[in-house]
Coordinates of C-alpha atoms in Angstrom, one line a residue:
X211 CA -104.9 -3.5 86.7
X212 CA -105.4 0.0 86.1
X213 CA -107.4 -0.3 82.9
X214 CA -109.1 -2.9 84.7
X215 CA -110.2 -0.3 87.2
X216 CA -111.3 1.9 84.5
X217 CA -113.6 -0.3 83.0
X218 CA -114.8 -1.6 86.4
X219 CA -118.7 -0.7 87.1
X220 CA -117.9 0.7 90.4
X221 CA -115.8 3.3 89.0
X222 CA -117.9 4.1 86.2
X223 CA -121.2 4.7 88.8
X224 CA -118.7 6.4 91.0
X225 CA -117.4 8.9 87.8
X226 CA -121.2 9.2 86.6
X227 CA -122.3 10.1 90.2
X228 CA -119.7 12.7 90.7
X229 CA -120.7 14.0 87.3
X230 CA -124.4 14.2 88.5
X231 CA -123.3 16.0 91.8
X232 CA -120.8 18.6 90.0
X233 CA -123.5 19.1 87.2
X234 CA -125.9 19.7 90.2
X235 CA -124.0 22.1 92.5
X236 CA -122.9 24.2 89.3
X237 CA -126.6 24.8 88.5
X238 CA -127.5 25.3 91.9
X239 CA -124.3 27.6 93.0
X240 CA -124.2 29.3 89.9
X241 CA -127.9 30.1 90.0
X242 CA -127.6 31.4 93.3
X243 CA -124.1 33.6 92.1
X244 CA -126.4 34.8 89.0
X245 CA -128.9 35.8 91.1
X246 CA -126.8 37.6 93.9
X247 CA -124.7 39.2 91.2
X248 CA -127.4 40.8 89.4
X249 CA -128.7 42.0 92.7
X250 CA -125.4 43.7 93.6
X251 CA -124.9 45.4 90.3
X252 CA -128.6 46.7 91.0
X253 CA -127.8 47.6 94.6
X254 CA -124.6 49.6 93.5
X255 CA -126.5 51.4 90.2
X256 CA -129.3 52.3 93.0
X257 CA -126.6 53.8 95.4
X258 CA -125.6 56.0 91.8
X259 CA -128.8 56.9 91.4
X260 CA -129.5 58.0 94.8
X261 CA -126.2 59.8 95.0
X262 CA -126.7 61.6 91.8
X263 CA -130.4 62.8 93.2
X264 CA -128.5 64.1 96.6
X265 CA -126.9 66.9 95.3
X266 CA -129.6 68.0 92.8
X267 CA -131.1 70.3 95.6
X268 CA -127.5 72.8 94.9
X269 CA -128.5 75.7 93.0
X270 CA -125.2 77.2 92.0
X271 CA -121.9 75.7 90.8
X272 CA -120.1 77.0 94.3
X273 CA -122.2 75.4 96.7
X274 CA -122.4 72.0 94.9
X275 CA -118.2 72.4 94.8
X276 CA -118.7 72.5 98.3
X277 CA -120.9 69.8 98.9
X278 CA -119.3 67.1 96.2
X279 CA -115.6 68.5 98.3
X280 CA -117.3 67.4 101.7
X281 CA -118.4 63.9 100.7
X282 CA -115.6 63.4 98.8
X283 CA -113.5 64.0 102.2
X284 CA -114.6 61.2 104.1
X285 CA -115.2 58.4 101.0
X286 CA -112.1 56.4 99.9
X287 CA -111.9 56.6 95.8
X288 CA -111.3 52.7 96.1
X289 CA -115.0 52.4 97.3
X290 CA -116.7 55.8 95.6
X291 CA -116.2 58.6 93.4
X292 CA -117.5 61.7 93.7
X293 CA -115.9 64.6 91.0
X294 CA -117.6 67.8 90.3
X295 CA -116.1 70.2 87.6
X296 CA -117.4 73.3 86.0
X297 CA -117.0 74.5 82.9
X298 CA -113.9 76.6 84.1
X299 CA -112.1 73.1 84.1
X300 CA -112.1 73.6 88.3
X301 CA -112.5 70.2 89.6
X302 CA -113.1 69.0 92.9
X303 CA -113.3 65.6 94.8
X304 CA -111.7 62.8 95.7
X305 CA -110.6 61.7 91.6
X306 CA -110.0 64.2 88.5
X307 CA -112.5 64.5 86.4
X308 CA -112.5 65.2 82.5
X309 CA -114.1 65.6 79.1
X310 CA -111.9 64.2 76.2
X311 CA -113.5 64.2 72.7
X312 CA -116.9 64.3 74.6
X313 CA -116.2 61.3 76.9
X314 CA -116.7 62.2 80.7
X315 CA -114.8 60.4 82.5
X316 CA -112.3 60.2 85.6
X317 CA -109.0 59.4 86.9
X318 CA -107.0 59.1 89.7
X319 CA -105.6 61.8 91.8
X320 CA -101.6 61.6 92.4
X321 CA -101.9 61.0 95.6
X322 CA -104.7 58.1 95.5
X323 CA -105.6 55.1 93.8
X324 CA -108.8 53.9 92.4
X325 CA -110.4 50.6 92.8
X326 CA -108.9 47.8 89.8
X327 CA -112.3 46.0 90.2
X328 CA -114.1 48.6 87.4
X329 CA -117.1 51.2 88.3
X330 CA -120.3 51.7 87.7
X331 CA -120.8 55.7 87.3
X332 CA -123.5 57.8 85.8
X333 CA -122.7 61.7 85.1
X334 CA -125.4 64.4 85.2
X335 CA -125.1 68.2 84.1
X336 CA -126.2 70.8 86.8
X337 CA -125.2 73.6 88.5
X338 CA -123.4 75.2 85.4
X339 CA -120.7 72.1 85.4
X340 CA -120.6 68.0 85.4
X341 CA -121.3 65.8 88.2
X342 CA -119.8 62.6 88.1
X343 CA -120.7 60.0 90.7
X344 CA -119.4 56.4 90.6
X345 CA -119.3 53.2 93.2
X346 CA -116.8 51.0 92.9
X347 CA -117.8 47.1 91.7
X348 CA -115.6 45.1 94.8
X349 CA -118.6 43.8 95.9
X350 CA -119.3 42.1 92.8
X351 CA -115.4 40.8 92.9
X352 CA -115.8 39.6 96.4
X353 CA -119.1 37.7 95.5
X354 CA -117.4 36.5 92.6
X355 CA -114.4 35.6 94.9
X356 CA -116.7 34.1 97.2
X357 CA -118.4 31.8 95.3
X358 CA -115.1 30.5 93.3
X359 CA -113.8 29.4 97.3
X360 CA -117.3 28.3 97.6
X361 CA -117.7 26.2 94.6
X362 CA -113.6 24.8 94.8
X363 CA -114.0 23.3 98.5
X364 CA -117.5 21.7 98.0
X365 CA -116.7 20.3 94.5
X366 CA -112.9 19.4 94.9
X367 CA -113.7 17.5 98.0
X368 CA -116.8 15.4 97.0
X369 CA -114.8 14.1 93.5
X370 CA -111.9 13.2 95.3
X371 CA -114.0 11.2 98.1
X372 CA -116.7 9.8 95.8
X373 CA -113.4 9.2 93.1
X374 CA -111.8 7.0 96.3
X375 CA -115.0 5.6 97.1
X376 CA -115.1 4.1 93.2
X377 CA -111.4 2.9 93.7
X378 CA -112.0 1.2 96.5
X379 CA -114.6 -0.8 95.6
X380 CA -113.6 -1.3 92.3
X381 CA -110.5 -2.8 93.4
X382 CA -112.5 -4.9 96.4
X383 CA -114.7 -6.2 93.3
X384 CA -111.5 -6.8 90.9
X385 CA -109.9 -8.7 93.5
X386 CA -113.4 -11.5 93.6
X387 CA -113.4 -11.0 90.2
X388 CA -109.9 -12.0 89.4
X389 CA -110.4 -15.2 91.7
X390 CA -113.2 -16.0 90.3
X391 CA -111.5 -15.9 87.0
X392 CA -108.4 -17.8 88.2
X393 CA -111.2 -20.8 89.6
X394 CA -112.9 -20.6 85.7
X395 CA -109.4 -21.0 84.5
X396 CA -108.3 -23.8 86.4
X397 CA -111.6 -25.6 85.7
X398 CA -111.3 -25.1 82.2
X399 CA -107.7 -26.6 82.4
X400 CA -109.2 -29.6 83.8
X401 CA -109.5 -29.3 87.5
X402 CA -112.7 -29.5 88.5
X403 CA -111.8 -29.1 92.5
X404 CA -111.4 -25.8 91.8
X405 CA -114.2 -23.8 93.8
X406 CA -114.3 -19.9 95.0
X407 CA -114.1 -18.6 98.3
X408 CA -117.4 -18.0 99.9
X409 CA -117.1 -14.3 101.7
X410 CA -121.1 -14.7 102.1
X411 CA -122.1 -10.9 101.6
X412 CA -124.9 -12.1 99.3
X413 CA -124.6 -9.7 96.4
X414 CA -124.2 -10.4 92.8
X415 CA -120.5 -11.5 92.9
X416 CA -120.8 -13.6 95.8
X417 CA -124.4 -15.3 93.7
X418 CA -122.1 -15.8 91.0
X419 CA -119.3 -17.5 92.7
X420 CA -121.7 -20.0 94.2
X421 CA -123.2 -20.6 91.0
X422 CA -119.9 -21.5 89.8
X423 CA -118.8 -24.1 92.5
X424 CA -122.3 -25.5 91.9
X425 CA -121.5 -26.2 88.2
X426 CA -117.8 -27.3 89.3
X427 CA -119.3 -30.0 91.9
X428 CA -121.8 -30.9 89.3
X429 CA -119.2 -30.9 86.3
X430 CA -117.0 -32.8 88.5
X431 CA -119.2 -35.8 89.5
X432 CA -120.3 -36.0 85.9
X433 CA -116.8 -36.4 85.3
X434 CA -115.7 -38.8 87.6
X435 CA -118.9 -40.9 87.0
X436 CA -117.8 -41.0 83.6
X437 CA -114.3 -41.7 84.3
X438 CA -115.4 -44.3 86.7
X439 CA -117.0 -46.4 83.8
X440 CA -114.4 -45.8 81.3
X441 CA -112.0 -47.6 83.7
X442 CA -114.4 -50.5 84.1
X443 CA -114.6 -50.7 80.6
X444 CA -110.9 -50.7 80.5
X445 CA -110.5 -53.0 82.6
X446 CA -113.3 -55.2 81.2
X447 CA -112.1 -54.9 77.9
X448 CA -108.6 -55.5 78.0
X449 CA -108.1 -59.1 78.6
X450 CA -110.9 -60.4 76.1
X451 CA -109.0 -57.6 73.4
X452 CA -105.5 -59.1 74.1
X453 CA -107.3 -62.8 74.1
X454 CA -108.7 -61.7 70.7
X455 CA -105.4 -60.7 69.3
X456 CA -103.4 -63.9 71.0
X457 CA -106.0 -65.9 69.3
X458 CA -105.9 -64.4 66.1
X459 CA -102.1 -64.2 66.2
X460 CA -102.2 -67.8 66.7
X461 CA -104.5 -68.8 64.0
X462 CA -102.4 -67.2 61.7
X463 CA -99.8 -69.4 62.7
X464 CA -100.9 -72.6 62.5
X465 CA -103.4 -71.8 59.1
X466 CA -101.6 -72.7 56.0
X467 CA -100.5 -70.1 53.7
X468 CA -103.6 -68.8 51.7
X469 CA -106.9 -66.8 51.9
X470 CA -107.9 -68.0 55.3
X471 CA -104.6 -66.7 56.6
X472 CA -104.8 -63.7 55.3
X473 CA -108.3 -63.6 56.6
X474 CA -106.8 -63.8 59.7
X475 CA -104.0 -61.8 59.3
X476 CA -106.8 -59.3 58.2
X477 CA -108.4 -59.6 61.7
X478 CA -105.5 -59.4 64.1
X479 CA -104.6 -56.4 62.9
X480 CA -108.4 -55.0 63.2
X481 CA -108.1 -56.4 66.2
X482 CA -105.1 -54.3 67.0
X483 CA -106.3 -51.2 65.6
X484 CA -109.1 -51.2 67.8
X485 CA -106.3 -51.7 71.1
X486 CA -105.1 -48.5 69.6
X487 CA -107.8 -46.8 69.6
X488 CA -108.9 -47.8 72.8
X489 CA -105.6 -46.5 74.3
X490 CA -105.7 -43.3 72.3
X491 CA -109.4 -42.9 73.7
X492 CA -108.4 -43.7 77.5
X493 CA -105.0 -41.4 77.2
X494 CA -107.5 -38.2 76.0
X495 CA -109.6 -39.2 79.0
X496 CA -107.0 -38.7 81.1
X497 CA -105.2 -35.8 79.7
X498 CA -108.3 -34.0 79.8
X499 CA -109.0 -35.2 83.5
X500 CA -106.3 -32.7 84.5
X501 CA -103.9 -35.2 86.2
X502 CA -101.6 -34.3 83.6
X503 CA -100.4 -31.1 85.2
X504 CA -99.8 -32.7 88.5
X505 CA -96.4 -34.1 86.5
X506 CA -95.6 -30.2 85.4
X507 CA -92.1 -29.0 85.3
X508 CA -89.6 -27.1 83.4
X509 CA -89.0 -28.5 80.4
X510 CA -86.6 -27.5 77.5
X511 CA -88.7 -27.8 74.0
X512 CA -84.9 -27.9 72.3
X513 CA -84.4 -31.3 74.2
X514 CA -87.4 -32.5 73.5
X515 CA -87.7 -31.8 70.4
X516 CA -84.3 -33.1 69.2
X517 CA -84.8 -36.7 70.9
X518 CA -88.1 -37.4 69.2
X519 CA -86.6 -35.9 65.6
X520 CA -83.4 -38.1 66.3
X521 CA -86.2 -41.3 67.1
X522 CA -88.3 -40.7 64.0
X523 CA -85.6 -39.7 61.8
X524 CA -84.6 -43.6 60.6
X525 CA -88.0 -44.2 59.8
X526 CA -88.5 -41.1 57.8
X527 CA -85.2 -42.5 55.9
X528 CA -86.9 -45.9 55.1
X529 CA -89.7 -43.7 53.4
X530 CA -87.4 -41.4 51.9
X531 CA -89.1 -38.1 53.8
X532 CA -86.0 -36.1 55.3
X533 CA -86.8 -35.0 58.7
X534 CA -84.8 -31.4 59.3
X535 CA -84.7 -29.7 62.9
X536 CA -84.2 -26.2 63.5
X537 CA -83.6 -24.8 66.8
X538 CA -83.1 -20.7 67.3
X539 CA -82.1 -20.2 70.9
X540 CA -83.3 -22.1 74.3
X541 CA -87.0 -22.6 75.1
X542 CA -87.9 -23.8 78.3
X543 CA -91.9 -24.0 79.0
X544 CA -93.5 -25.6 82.0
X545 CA -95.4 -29.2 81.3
X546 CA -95.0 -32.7 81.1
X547 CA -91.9 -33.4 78.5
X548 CA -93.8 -36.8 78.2
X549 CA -96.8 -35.1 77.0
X550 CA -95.1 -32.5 74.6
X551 CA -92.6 -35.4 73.1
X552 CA -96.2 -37.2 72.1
X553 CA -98.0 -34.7 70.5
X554 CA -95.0 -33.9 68.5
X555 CA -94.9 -37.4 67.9
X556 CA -98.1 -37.6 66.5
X557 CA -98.0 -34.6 64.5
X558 CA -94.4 -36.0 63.1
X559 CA -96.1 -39.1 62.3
X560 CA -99.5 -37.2 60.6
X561 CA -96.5 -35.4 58.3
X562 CA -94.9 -38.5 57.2
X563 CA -98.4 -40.3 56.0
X564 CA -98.8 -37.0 53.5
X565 CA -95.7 -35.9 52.7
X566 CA -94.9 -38.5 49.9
X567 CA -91.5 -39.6 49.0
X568 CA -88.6 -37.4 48.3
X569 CA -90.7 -34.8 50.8
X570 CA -89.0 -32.8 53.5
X571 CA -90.5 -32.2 57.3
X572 CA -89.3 -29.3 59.2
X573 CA -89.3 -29.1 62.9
X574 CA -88.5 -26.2 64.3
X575 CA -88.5 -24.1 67.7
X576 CA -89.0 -20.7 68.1
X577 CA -89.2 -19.4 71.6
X578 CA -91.9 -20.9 72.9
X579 CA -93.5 -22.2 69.8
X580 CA -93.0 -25.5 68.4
X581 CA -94.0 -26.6 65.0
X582 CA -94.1 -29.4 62.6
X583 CA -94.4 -28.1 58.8
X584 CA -94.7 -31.0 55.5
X585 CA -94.9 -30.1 51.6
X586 CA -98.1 -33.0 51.4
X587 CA -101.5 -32.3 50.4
X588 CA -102.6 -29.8 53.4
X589 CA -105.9 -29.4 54.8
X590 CA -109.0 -27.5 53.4
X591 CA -109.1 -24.5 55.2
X592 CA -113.0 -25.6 56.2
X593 CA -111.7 -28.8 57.8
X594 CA -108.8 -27.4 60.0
X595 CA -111.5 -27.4 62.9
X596 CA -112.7 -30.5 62.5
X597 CA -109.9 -32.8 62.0
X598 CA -109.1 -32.1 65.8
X599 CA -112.6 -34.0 67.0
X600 CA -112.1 -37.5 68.2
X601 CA -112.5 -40.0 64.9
X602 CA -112.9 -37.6 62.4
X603 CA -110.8 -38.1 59.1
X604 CA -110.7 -36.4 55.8
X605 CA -112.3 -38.5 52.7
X606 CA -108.7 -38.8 51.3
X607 CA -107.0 -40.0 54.5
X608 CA -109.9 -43.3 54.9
X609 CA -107.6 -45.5 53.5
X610 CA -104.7 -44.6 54.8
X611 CA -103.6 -45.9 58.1
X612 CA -104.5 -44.0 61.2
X613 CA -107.8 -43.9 63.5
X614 CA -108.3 -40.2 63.7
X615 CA -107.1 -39.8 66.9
X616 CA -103.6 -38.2 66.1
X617 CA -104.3 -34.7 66.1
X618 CA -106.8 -35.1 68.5
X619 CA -104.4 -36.2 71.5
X620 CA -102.4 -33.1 70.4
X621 CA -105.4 -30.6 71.2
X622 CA -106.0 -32.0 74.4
X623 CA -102.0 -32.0 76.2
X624 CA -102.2 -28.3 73.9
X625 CA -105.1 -27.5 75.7
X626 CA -103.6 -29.2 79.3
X627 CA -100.7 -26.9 79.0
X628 CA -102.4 -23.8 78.2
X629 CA -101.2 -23.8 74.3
X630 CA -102.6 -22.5 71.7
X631 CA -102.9 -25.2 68.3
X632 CA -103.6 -23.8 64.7
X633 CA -103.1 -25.3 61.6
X634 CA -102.2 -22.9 58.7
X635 CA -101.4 -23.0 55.3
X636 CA -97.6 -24.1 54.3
X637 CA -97.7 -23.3 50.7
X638 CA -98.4 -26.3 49.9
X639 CA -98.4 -28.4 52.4
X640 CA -99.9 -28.2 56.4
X641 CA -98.0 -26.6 59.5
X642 CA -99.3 -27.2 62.7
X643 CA -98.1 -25.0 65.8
X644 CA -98.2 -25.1 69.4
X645 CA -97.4 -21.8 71.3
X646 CA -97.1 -22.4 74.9

């Protein structure tokens, strides 16, 4: 769910619009701090200037002791510095002044303390000693003080609501999403009742959803018109088939033995072939009508398994194929143990046509996966696909028995259950798996 939220659209509008509003008030706050910043420094190197040019108009080193000692008096150091010395090393004003290795500079008196926010001084010689004025830089620290409180509650609280904002909405739109999803799903499986919930707010998601029940409804009287005439032709069909075949079966009876009984023999068993495939045809139809899953219920693939190996075992005797189970732990998968004992049925059945005599079958579960492996001839790679379409057979299997409808049946109850089929490779030899 979270990653889902992530890669939602909402959120991703909602992170690029908080992006475009933080990109925005930096430029514009910082601009604004650039700009009052530099005018502050100016303000404060003016105020040196000025200073510096107020005591010019003292002629002699006593008096401008005496002035510098009066303004010093009644200016806190922490604000400004005013330090006169002569070149007897007197100093007077509110910080010590010095020369060290030709650096004037200042420091504090013993009993004071200067400002921890840096100056900006200038130092002029007159009057037979060195003026030193300073002004402390607070102002710029409170500016810059200012505008980090500034720029913290204006930014912090516009990510976090536009950031919510995204969330919520994200997670309104995964929510349609998701059952939108779950009605695809479920049509897919085969139920085309499935419809979304019209909330009819109009936007995209809700044009969507509509367009979906639309091709549901549409899907699903295509579907039941369709199923409607294969039961007619079922049910037209079926008597004249099994007439056909009593006939037949009949013929052959009375015909003496020869070619025209053979003949006939010939043409029951057509006859019957084409029952089976009829069935085959109708069972797929119906399996893929989802009315399959309406039988769905927990169902252990060990049991399953090991009834239709114990059935098909005899028979794989009487061809001299051994038929070998393997079991590793319990499985239990939701479906209809009808269904699943058919398809592995059929693919038990599709092994012993190709695996020859003396050959070995292996069924085995895993978990939940089942799978039916042979040593025969295998499948080209290329064909794997194909050989689960209705009819199809490979070149070498035409005359064999079968009607290309084995592996077929197994796709569709693989597909009602929500399995996944593939055919792969057994070195030699095919094995076919269902992972529910």
């Amino acid at each position: 769910m979270r990653n889902r939220l992530l890669r939602s659209t909402p959120v991703r509008q909602a992170m690029i619009l908080v992006g475009v509003v933080v990109l925005v008030n930096l430029v514009s706050l910082g601009g604004a701090w650039l700009k009052l910043r530099a005018d502050t420094v100016a303000e404060i190197k003016d105020g040196v200037a000025q200073d510096l040019a107020s005591f010019d108009v003292a002629a002699t080193p006593s008096a401008l002791r005496t002035l510098v000692a009066a303004r010093a008096r009644v200016t806190d150091p922490r604000d400004a510095v005013y330090v006169f010395f002569g070149f007897d090393q007197r100093s007077s004003g509110n910080a010590q002044g010095y020369v060290r290795n030709g650096v004037i500079g200042f420091e504090a008196l013993p009993d004071s303390r200067l400002s921890g926010a840096g100056y900006i001084n200038d130092s002029r010689r007159l009057a037979g000693g060195v003026l030193i004025v300073a002004r402390s830089l607070g102002p710029v620290a409170d500016l810059d003080e200012t505008f980090l409180s500034l720029l913290f509650f204006s930014l912090i609280p516009t990510v976090l609501i536009s950031l919510a904002l995204g969330v919520w909405i994200a997670t309104r739109s995964a929510r349609r999403v998701a059952r939108i999803e779950a009605v695809l799903g479920r049509i897919a499986g085969g139920d085309l009742s499935a419809r979304t919930r019209e909330d009819g707010t109009g936007d995209d998601l809700s044009v969507i959803g509509a367009g979906v029940n639309r091709m549901a409804a549409k899907q699903e009287v295509a579907t039941e018109t369709l199923r409607q005439v294969t039961t007619d032709i079922a049910h037209d069909l079926r008597t004249p088939l099994q007439r056909i075949g009593v006939i037949l079966a009949d013929l052959e009876e009375r015909l003496p033995e020869g070619e025209e009984q053979r003949l006939a023999a010939r043409a029951r068993d057509e006859s019957d072939h084409a029952v089976a495939v009829f069935r085959a045809l109708l069972e797929i139809a119906r399996i893929e009508g989802g009315k399959a899953r309406e039988r769905f219920a927990p169902v252990d693939l060990g049991e399953v398994t090991g009834r239709i190996v114990e059935l098909y075992q005899p028979s794989g005797e009487d061809e001299g194929v051994t038929i070998r189970l393997t079991v590793d732990g319990p499985a239990q998968v939701e479906g209809d143990a009808d269904l699943i004992g058919q398809a592995l049925a059929n693919l038990i059945e599709n092994a012993l046509r190709h695996a020859g005599e003396g050959g070995e079958i292996v069924v085995s579960v895993a978990g939940r996966e089942m799978s039916v492996a042979d040593r025969g001839p295998g499948i080209p790679e290329a064909e794997r696909d194909k050989v689960l379409r209705r009819l199809y057979r490979l070149e070498r299997s035409r005359t064999t028995p079968g009607n290309g409808l084995g592996l077929a049946l197994v796709a569709a109850i693989a597909e009602a259950h929500g399995a996944t089929l593939t055919l792969a490779d057994n070195a030699p030899g095919l094995v076919v798996t269902l992972r529910f």
